[in-house]
Tab-separated table of C-alpha atoms in Angstrom:
chain	number	residue	atom	x	y	z
A	1	HIS	CA	110.562	309.057	43.290
A	2	VAL	CA	109.714	309.638	46.958
A	3	GLN	CA	108.664	313.084	48.093
A	4	LEU	CA	108.307	314.100	51.734
A	5	VAL	CA	106.295	317.013	53.104
A	6	GLY	CA	106.719	317.859	56.754
A	7	SER	CA	104.301	319.944	58.803
A	8	GLY	CA	103.189	320.724	62.323
A	9	GLY	CA	105.927	322.997	63.542
A	10	GLY	CA	105.303	326.167	65.478
A	11	SER	CA	106.029	328.073	68.642
A	12	VAL	CA	105.412	326.479	72.012
A	13	GLN	CA	106.152	327.273	75.631
A	14	ILE	CA	108.775	325.451	77.638
A	15	GLY	CA	107.351	322.185	78.845
A	16	GLY	CA	104.741	322.126	76.106
A	17	SER	CA	104.004	319.561	73.431
A	18	LEU	CA	103.941	319.538	69.664
A	19	GLU	CA	103.377	316.914	66.993
A	20	LEU	CA	105.131	316.917	63.648
A	21	SER	CA	103.914	314.923	60.694
A	22	CYS	CA	105.469	313.957	57.391
A	23	ALA	CA	103.530	312.776	54.374
A	24	ALA	CA	105.289	310.587	51.849
A	25	SER	CA	104.120	310.489	48.268
A	26	GLY	CA	105.472	308.327	45.506
A	27	TYR	CA	106.396	306.044	48.383
A	28	HIS	CA	108.160	302.759	47.712
A	29	SER	CA	108.804	299.987	50.177
A	30	TYR	CA	112.515	300.337	49.663
A	31	SER	CA	112.396	303.308	52.020
A	32	TYR	CA	113.774	301.019	54.685
A	33	CYS	CA	113.997	303.596	57.411
A	34	MET	CA	112.487	306.989	58.058
A	35	GLY	CA	113.622	309.546	60.528
A	36	TRP	CA	113.467	313.007	61.980
A	37	PHE	CA	116.514	315.234	62.067
A	38	ARG	CA	116.943	318.781	63.286
A	39	GLN	CA	119.273	321.652	62.719
A	40	ALA	CA	119.612	324.754	64.846
A	41	PRO	CA	121.305	327.916	63.539
A	42	GLY	CA	125.083	327.517	63.564
A	43	LYS	CA	124.899	323.841	64.411
A	44	GLU	CA	125.199	320.656	62.421
A	45	ARG	CA	122.168	318.626	61.490
A	46	GLU	CA	121.576	315.952	64.115
A	47	SER	CA	119.409	312.885	64.318
A	48	VAL	CA	116.380	312.975	66.587
A	49	ALA	CA	114.608	309.683	66.014
A	50	THR	CA	114.435	306.993	63.357
A	51	ILE	CA	112.081	304.130	62.685
A	52	PHE	CA	112.587	301.057	60.530
A	53	ILE	CA	109.841	299.492	58.442
A	54	ASP	CA	109.448	296.825	61.140
A	55	GLY	CA	108.710	299.510	63.708
A	56	THR	CA	112.040	299.452	65.515
A	57	ALA	CA	112.739	302.954	66.743
A	58	ASN	CA	115.893	304.725	67.866
A	59	TYR	CA	116.218	308.031	69.671
A	60	THR	CA	119.043	310.385	70.355
A	61	GLU	CA	119.807	310.500	74.059
A	62	SER	CA	118.549	314.030	74.648
A	63	VAL	CA	114.987	313.236	73.550
A	64	LYS	CA	114.517	309.789	75.051
A	65	GLY	CA	111.406	309.653	77.177
A	66	ARG	CA	110.117	312.919	75.722
A	67	PHE	CA	109.704	312.233	72.005
A	68	THR	CA	107.947	309.376	70.206
A	69	ILE	CA	108.352	308.515	66.540
A	70	SER	CA	105.639	306.528	64.784
A	71	GLN	CA	104.350	305.671	61.352
A	72	ASN	CA	101.080	304.398	59.944
A	73	SER	CA	100.599	300.877	58.609
A	74	ALA	CA	100.851	302.076	55.017
A	75	LYS	CA	104.259	303.560	55.888
A	76	ASN	CA	103.342	306.791	54.120
A	77	THR	CA	102.894	309.019	57.143
A	78	LEU	CA	105.471	309.651	59.824
A	79	TRP	CA	104.885	311.451	63.098
A	80	LEU	CA	107.038	312.840	65.855
A	81	GLN	CA	105.274	313.519	69.128
A	82	MET	CA	107.322	315.899	71.232
A	83	GLY	CA	106.717	316.552	74.902
A	84	SER	CA	108.386	318.373	77.785
A	85	LEU	CA	109.914	320.661	75.216
A	86	LYS	CA	113.008	322.661	76.070
A	87	PRO	CA	114.614	325.686	74.421
A	88	ASP	CA	117.388	323.380	73.182
A	89	ASP	CA	114.760	321.584	71.089
A	90	SER	CA	114.296	324.699	68.980
A	91	ALA	CA	115.417	323.961	65.442
A	92	MET	CA	114.312	323.273	61.915
A	93	TYR	CA	113.038	319.717	61.868
A	94	TYR	CA	113.369	317.567	58.757
A	95	CYS	CA	111.854	314.209	57.928
A	96	ALA	CA	113.897	311.866	55.819
A	97	ALA	CA	113.737	308.479	54.139
A	98	GLY	CA	116.598	306.101	53.540
A	99	ARG	CA	117.081	302.960	51.503
A	100	LEU	CA	118.413	299.704	52.901
A	101	ASP	CA	121.792	300.081	51.216
A	102	GLU	CA	122.178	303.616	52.559
A	103	ILE	CA	121.226	302.619	56.098
A	104	GLU	CA	123.597	299.661	56.057
A	105	ALA	CA	126.419	301.827	54.747
A	106	PHE	CA	126.119	304.724	57.174
A	107	GLY	CA	123.842	303.736	60.036
A	108	ALA	CA	120.274	304.768	60.749
A	109	MET	CA	121.149	307.693	63.007
A	110	THR	CA	123.423	309.353	60.450
A	111	SER	CA	122.098	311.963	58.043
A	112	LYS	CA	124.328	310.572	55.286
A	113	ALA	CA	122.128	307.481	55.224
A	114	TYR	CA	119.136	309.467	53.970
A	115	SER	CA	118.856	310.632	50.389
A	116	THR	CA	115.269	311.914	50.489
A	117	TRP	CA	114.412	314.910	52.660
A	118	GLY	CA	111.361	316.977	53.430
A	119	GLN	CA	111.448	320.757	53.299
A	120	GLY	CA	111.718	321.299	57.044
A	121	THR	CA	109.358	322.679	59.657
A	122	GLN	CA	110.402	325.133	62.345
A	123	VAL	CA	109.978	324.411	66.039
A	124	THR	CA	110.568	327.221	68.515
A	125	VAL	CA	110.435	326.662	72.262
A	126	SER	CA	110.540	329.677	74.566
């Protein structure tokens, strides 16, 4: 049973940087892909960045060049480095883990593909 605990959120000025981290416990290698998603009030949850166990990363268009997703070699810690932050980046950020069958069924950048979620960490840019 995989559990995810996200941290690192906070308030930051426009143009600033922030790093989120996500610790996975009870981790199993079948977590084929991990990702960061975000949800702002009144909006749907959207993908931010995902990373496969082989290190292949994907980013949503709005964060390309500004955000970097990474994971450690043990695949039990996930990070999201965020730079040049904008007010539109303000949201609750969630880390998630998905199995191979889920990713293949729904796609890595779709929240449906992830059955394990962290509790969320708030990012506010103003």
